[in-house]
XYZ file of C-alpha atoms in Angstrom:
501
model
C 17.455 -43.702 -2.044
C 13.802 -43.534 -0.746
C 12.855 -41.062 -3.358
C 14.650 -43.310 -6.254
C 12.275 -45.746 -5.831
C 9.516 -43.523 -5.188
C 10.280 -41.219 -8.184
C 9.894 -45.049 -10.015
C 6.881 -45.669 -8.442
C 5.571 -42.315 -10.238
C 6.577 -42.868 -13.076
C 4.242 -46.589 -13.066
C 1.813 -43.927 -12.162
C 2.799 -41.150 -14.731
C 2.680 -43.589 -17.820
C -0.765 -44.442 -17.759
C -2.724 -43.375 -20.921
C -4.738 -40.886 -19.832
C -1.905 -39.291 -17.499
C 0.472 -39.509 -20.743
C -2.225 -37.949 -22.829
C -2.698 -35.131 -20.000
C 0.936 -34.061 -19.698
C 0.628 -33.921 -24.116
C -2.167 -31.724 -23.909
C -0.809 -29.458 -21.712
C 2.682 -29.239 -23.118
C 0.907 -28.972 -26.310
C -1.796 -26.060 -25.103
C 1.540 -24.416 -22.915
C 3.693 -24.549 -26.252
C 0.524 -22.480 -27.840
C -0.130 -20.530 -25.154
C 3.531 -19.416 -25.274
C 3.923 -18.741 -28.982
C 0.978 -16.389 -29.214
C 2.063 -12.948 -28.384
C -0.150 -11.116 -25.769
C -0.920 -14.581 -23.871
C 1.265 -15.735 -21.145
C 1.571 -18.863 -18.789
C -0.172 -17.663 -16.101
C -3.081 -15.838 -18.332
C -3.048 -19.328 -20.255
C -3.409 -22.013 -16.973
C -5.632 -19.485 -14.988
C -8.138 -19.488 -18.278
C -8.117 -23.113 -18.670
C -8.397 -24.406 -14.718
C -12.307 -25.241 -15.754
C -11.019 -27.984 -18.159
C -9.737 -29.637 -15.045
C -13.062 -29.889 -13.643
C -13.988 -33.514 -13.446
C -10.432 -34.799 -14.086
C -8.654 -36.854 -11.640
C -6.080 -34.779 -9.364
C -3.227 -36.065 -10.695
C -3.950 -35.571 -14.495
C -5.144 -31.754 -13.606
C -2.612 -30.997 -12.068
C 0.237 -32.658 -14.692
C -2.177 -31.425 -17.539
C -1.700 -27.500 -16.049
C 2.090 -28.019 -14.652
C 2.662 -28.746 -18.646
C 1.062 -25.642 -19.117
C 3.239 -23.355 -17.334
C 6.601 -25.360 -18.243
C 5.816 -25.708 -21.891
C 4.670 -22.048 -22.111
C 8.669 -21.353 -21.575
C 9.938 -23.451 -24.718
C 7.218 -21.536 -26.768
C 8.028 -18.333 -26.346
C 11.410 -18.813 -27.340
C 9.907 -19.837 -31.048
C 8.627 -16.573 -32.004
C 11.247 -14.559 -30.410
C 14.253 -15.821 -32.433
C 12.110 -16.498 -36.045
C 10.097 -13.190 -36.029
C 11.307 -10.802 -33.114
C 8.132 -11.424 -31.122
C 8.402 -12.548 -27.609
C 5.344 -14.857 -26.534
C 6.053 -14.502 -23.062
C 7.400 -11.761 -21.020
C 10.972 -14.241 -19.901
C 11.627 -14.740 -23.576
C 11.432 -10.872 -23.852
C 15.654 -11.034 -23.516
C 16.378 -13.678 -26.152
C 14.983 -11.645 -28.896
C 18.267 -9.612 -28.680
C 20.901 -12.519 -29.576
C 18.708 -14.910 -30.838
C 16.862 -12.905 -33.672
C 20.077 -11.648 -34.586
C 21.061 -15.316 -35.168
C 18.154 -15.912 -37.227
C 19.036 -13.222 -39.083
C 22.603 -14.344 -39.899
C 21.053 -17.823 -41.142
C 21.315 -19.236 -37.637
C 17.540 -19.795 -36.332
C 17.892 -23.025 -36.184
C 21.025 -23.189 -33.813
C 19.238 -20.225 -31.448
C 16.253 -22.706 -30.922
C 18.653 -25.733 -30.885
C 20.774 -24.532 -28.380
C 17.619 -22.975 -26.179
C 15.500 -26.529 -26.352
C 18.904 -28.521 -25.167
C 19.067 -25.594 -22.428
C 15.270 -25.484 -21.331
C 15.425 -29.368 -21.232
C 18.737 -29.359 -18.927
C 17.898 -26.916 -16.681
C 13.816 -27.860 -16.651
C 15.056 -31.385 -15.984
C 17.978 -30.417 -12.868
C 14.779 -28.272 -11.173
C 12.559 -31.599 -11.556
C 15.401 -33.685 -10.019
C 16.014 -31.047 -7.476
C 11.962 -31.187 -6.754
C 12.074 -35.253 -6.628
C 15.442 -35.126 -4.135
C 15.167 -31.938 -2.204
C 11.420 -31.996 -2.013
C 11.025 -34.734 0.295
C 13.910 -33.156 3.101
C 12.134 -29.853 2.920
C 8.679 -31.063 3.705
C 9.844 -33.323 6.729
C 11.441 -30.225 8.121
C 8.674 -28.150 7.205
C 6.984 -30.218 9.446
C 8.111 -28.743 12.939
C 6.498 -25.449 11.597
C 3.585 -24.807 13.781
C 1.191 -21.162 13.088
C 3.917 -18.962 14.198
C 6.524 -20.250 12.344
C 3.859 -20.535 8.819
C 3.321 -16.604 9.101
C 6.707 -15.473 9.675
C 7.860 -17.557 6.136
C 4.609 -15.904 4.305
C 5.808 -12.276 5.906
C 9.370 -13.463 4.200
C 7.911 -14.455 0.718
C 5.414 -11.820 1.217
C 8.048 -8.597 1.644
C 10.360 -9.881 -0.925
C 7.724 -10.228 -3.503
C 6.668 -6.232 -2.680
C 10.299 -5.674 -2.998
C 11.289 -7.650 -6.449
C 7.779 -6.955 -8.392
C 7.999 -3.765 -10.362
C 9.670 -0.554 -10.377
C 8.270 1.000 -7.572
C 8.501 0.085 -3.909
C 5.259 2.240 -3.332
C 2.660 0.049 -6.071
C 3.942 -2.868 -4.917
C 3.142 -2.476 -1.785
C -0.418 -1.070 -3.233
C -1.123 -4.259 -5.323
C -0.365 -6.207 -2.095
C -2.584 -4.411 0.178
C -5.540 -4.537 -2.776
C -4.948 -8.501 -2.896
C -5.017 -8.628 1.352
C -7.986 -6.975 0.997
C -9.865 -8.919 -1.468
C -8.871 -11.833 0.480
C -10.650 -10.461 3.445
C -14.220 -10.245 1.957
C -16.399 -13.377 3.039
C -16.199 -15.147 6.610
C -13.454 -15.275 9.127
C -11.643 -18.393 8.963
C -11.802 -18.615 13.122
C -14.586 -16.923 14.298
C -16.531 -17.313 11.170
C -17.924 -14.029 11.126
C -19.040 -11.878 8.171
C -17.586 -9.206 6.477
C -17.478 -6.871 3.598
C -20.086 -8.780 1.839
C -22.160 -5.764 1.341
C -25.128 -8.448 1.973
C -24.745 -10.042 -1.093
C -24.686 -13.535 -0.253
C -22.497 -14.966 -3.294
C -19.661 -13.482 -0.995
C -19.813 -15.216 2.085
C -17.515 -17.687 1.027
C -15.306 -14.829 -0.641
C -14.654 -14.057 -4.026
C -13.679 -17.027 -6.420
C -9.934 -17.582 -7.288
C -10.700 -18.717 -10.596
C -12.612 -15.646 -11.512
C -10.472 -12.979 -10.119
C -7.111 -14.535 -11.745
C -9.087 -14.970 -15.378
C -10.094 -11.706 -15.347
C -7.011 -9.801 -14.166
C -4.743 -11.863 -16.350
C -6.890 -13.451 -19.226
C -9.566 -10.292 -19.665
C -7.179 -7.777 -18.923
C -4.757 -9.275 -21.628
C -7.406 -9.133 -24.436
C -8.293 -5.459 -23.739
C -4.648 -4.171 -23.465
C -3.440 -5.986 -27.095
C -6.802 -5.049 -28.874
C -5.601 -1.316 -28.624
C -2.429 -3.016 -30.958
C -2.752 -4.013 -34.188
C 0.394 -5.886 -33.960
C 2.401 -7.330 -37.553
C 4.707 -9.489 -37.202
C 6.944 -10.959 -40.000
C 7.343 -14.095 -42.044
C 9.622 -16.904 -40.006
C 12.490 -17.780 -41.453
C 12.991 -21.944 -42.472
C 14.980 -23.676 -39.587
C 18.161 -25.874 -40.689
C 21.449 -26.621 -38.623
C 19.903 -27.216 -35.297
C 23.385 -27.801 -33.435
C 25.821 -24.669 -32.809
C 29.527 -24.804 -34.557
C 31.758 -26.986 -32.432
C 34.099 -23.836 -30.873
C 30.645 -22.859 -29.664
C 29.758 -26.085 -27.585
C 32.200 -25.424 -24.428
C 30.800 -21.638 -24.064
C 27.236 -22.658 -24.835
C 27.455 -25.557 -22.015
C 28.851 -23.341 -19.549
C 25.929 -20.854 -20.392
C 23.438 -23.978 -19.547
C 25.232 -24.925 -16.201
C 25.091 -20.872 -14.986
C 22.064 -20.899 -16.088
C 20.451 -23.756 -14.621
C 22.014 -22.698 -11.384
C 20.613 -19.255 -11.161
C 17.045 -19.999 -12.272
C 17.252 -23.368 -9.666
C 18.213 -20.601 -6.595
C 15.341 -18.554 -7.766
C 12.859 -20.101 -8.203
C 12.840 -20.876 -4.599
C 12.420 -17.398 -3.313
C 9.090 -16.108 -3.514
C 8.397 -12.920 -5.403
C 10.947 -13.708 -8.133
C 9.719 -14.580 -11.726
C 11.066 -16.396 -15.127
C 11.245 -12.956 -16.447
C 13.899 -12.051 -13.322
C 15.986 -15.326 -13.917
C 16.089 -14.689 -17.619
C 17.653 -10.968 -17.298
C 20.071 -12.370 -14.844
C 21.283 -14.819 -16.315
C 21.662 -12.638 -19.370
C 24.102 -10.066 -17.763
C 26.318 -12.496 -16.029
C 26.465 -13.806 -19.617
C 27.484 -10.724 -20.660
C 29.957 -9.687 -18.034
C 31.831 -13.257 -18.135
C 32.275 -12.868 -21.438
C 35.772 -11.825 -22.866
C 34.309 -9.740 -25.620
C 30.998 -8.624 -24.190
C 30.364 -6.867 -27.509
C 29.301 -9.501 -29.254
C 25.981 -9.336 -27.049
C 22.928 -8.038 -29.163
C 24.693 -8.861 -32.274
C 24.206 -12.945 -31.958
C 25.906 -14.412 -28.994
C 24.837 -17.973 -28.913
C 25.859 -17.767 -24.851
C 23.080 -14.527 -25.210
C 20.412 -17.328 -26.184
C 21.013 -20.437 -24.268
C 21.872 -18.825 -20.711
C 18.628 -17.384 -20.268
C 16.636 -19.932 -21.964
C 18.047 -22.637 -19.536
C 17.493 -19.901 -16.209
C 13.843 -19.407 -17.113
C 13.048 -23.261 -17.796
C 15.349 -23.709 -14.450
C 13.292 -21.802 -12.196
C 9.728 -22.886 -13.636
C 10.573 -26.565 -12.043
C 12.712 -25.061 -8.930
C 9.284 -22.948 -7.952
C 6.979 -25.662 -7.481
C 9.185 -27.208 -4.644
C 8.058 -24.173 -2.072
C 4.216 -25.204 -3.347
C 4.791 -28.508 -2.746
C 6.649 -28.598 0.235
C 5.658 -25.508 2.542
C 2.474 -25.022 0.129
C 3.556 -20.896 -0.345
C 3.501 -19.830 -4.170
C 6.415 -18.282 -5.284
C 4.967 -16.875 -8.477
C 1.665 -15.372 -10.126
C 1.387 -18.992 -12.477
C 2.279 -21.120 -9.438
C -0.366 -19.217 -7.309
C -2.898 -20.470 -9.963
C -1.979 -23.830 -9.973
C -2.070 -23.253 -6.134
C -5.586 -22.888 -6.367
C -6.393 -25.747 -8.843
C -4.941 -27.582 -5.631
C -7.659 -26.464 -3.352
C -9.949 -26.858 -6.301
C -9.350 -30.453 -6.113
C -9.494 -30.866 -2.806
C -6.034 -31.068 -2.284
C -3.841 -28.627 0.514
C 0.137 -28.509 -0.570
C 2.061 -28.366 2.127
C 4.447 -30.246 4.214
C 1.774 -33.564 4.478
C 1.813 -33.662 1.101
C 4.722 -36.078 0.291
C 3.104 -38.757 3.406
C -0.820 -37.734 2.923
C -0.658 -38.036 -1.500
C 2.456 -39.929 -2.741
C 0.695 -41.326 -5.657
C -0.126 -38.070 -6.692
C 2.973 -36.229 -5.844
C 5.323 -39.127 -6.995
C 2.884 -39.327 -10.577
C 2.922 -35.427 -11.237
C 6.696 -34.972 -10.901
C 7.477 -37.995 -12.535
C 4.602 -36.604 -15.513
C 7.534 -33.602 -15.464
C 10.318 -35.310 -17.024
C 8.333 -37.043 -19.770
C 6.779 -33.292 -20.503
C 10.546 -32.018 -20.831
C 11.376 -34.651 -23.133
C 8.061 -34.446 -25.121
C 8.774 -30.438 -25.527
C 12.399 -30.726 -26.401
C 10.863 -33.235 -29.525
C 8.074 -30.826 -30.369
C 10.037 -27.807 -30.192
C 13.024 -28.400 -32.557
C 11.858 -29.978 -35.420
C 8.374 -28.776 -35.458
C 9.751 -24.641 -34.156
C 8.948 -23.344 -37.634
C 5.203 -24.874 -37.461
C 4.691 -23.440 -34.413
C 6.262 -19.795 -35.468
C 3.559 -19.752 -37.973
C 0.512 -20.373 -35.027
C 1.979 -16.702 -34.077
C 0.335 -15.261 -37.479
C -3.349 -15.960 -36.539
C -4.993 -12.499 -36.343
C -5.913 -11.267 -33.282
C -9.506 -10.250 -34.531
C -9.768 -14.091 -34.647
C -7.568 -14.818 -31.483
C -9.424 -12.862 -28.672
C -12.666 -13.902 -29.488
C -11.940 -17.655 -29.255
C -10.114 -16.555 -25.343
C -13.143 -14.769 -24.345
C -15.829 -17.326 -25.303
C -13.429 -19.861 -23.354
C -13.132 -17.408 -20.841
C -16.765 -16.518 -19.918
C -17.441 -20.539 -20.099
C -14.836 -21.501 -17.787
C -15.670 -18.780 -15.267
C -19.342 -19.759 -14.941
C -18.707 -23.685 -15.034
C -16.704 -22.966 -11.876
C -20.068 -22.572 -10.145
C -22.435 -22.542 -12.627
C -23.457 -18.740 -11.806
C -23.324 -15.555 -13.992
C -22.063 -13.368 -11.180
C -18.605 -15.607 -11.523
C -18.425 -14.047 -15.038
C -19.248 -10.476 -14.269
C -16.673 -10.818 -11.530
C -14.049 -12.315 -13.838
C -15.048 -9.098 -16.395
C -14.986 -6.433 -13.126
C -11.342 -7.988 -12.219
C -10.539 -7.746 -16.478
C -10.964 -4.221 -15.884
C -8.824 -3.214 -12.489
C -6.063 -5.845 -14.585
C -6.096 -3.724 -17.339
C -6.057 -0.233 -15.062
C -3.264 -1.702 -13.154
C -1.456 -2.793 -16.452
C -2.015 1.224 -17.631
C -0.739 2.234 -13.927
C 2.131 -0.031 -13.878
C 0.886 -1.915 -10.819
C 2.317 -5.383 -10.197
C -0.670 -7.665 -10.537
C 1.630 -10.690 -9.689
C 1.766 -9.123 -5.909
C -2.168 -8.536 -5.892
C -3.078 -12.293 -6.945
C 0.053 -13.604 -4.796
C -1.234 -11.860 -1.391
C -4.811 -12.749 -2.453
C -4.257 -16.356 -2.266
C -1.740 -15.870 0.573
C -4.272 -13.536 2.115
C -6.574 -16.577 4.267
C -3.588 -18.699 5.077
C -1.673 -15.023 6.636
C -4.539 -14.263 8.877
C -5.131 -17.937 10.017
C -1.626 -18.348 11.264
C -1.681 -15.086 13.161
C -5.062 -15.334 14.783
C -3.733 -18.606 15.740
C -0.317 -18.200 16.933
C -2.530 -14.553 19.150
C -4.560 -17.479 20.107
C -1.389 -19.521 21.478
C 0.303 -16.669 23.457
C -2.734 -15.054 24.305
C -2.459 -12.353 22.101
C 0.950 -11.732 22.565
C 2.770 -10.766 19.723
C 6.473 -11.816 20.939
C 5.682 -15.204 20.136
C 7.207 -14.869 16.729
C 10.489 -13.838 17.951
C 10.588 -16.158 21.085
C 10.449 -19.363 19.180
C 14.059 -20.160 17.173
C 12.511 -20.326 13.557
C 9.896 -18.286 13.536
C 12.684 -15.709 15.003
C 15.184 -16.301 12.363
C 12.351 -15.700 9.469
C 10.995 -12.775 11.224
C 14.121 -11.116 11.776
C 14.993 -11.936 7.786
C 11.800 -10.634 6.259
C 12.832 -7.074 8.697
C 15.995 -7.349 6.910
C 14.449 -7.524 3.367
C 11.656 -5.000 4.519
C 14.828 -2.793 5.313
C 17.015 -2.984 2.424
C 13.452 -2.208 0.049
C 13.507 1.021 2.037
C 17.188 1.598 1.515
C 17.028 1.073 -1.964
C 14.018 3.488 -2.877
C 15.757 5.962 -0.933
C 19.176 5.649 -2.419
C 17.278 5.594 -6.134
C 15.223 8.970 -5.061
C 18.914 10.554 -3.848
C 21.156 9.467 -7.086
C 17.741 11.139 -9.672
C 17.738 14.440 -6.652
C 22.120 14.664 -7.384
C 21.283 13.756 -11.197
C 19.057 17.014 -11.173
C 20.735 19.205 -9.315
C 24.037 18.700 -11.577
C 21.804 19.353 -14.899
């Protein structure tokens, strides 16, 4: 009942007119951001975290949550009308939901995803306003110990669920430890791998290194692609045939309880959720055929999981102030930019703001679910701008937000160094999502295990003495263990497959 009236209380907060024109502009920017092909939500809020600068907390932090959340309902758009997915978790809707638009159907594809996305975006926000509040009070018995052996969780299942390979995934996590390593210890303050440069004692800057490994890295990778895309069909008959509405709403309520569980564990992603949700689609279905061809249950299931999970991952930022995905990691650090530390305090330390940005959240779903049906074919047509014309515009915006940061060119030629290794490790197939994860979990990792040493006197059995941290450790041992098991298992059935050819 408590968080009734304090959800109410953010929402007197929430409707203010700049906070209302804040969550437009970034629903507006995230519904852009997610049409344009090559761009994603996590390229889009890391590039525009220097438009925050100056802004209040609270209308930041709503203007880049709409960002992420309203990148989702775009990139549905240009995935049904012209086969072009704007974001990697619409990637699986292009295979029913073009196929509608082909049969004359676009309209009941994006009608069908934007009543999805708003269900399942709205349950996660509920969930965030409801369970939130529990999670953080219990969160607060968590002392150092018990802090490192949840990050060692989060940590080991993101090597383990980010890309194809065990082995890069646990190379893009070591890379992002040990970028978060250069500057000053945070206990005994002393210096290291500065290389005496002193624009590194204090590390490198988030900002920087997540523009240029998602933003920089993104413009060199699609300028080798002169991608065409076709003309969008029109977009009539929003609402699916009525035999269609019972499968269709069972799709939503699988859906919204798959990407809602995800979201929650770090090292999943939208993109995860999406593909799920997709083959438990599939494998419910009497005639699973129908799958690729323009199943509406093909379109709306994973539409609703990816929308889901964008609202269920902000309750481990909130609450235990761990980032369970690359997007959520920047927004993480447009916290700290603003002086604020997520984390179990949050909900006693910040109401207003808490209570004002997840309130912001539900008037962003309903704002997106009116911009994105009757407006879709509008925003298909955004898709079409050339790219010679595109990337220019994100690199000037780009090099500007990266030295307003700290009004210093060597932010820029760091952002342009990290465009680089993101565009190497995009060649390479190495999971940047680990590398900037661990980077920003990097400092808050060593902290809680110099100071839980510090507590036992540099025993390590102190995480497996007290109940909690015991539990996690022995579960992120567990996950470490079944990664192994599965890489070995894959390497035996391709040995067998060889041997029998």
């Amino acid at each position: 009942m408590e968080s009734f009236f304090n959800l109410l209380a953010g929402f007197e907060h929430a409707i203010t007119a700049w906070n209302l024109l804040y969550c437009l502009i970034g629903v507006t920017i995230g519904m852009l951001v997610g049409v344009m092909p090559g761009l994603g939500p996590t390229a889009g809020t890391a590039i525009l975290i220097p438009l925050t600068f100056g802004m209040e907390p609270t209308s930041a932090i709503i203007m880049l949550s709409g960002i992420f959340y309203g990148a989702m309902y775009g990139g549905t758009i240009t995935s049904v009308l012209i086969n072009t997915p704007g974001e990697a978790a619409s990637v699986i809707t292009c295979l029913d939901g073009h196929q509608l638009a082909k049969q004359g159907r676009a309209g009941a594809a994006l009608g069908v995803a934007g009543i999805g996305s708003f269900i399942g975006g709205t349950v996660a926000i509920l969930g965030l306003a409801f369970i939130g509040p529990p999670v953080a009070q219990f969160a607060l018995r968590f002392g150092p110990p018990e802090f490192f052996a949840l990050m060692m969780v989060g940590l080991l299942m993101l090597i383990g669920l980010m890309g194809k390979s065990l082995v890069k995934g646990i190379i893009a996590a070591i890379i992002g430890l040990l970028l978060s390593l250069i500057g000053m210890d945070p206990v005994s303050a002393s210096i290291r791998f500065t290389f005496d440069k002193m624009e590194l004692l204090s590390g490198l800057d988030f900002v920087a290194v997540a523009m240029g490994l998602f933003g920089i890295s993104e413009i060199l990778l699609n300028a080798e692609n002169s991608m065409k895309v076709e003309k969008p069909p029109k977009v009539k008959g929003l609402l699916p045939k009525r035999e269609e509405w019972l499968p269709t709403m069972k799709a939503v309520g699988r859906g919204t309880g798959l990407g809602f569980l995800l979201g929650l564990i770090p090292g999943a992603n939208a993109v995860i959720a999406s593909l799920m949700s997709y083959s438990f689609e599939k494998k419910l279905s009497k005639d699973p055929s129908r799958f690729g061809k323009g199943a509406i249950e093909g379109v709306a299931g994973p539409e609703t999981a990816n929308n889901a999970y964008s609202g269920a991952a902000l309750i481990p930022l909130f609450t235990l102030g761990i980032p369970s995905s690359p997007t959520v990691a920047v927004i993480l650090g447009a916290f700290v930019l603003h002086g604020l530390t997520p984390g179990p305090q949050l909900f006693d330390k910040n109401p207003e703001f808490v209570w004002g940005v997840i309130a912001s959240m539900f008037i962003g779903n309903l704002l997106l679910l009116i911009m994105n049906l009757p407006l879709a074919g509008m925003w298909a047509k955004v898709a079409l701008v050339p790219y010679k014309i595109l990337f220019p515009i994100i690199l000037i915006v780009s090099v500007l937000g990266a030295y307003s940061v700290n009004n210093r060119l060597w932010d820029v030629g760091v952002m342009f160094f990290f465009g680089i290794v993101g565009y190497f490790m995009k060649k390479l197939d190495i999971p940047m999502a680990a590398t900037v994860l661990t980077f920003v979990l990097g400092r808050l990792i060593e902290t809680s295990l110099l100071q839980s040493l510090a507590m036992s006197d540099g025993s390590f059995m102190i995480f497996f003495l007290r109940p909690i941290s015991a539990i996690l450790m022995v579960v992120a041992l567990t996950v470490l263990a079944g990664s192994i098991i599965s890489v070995v298992k894959k390497k035996r059935d391709v040995l067998a497959a060889d041997v029998e050819m």
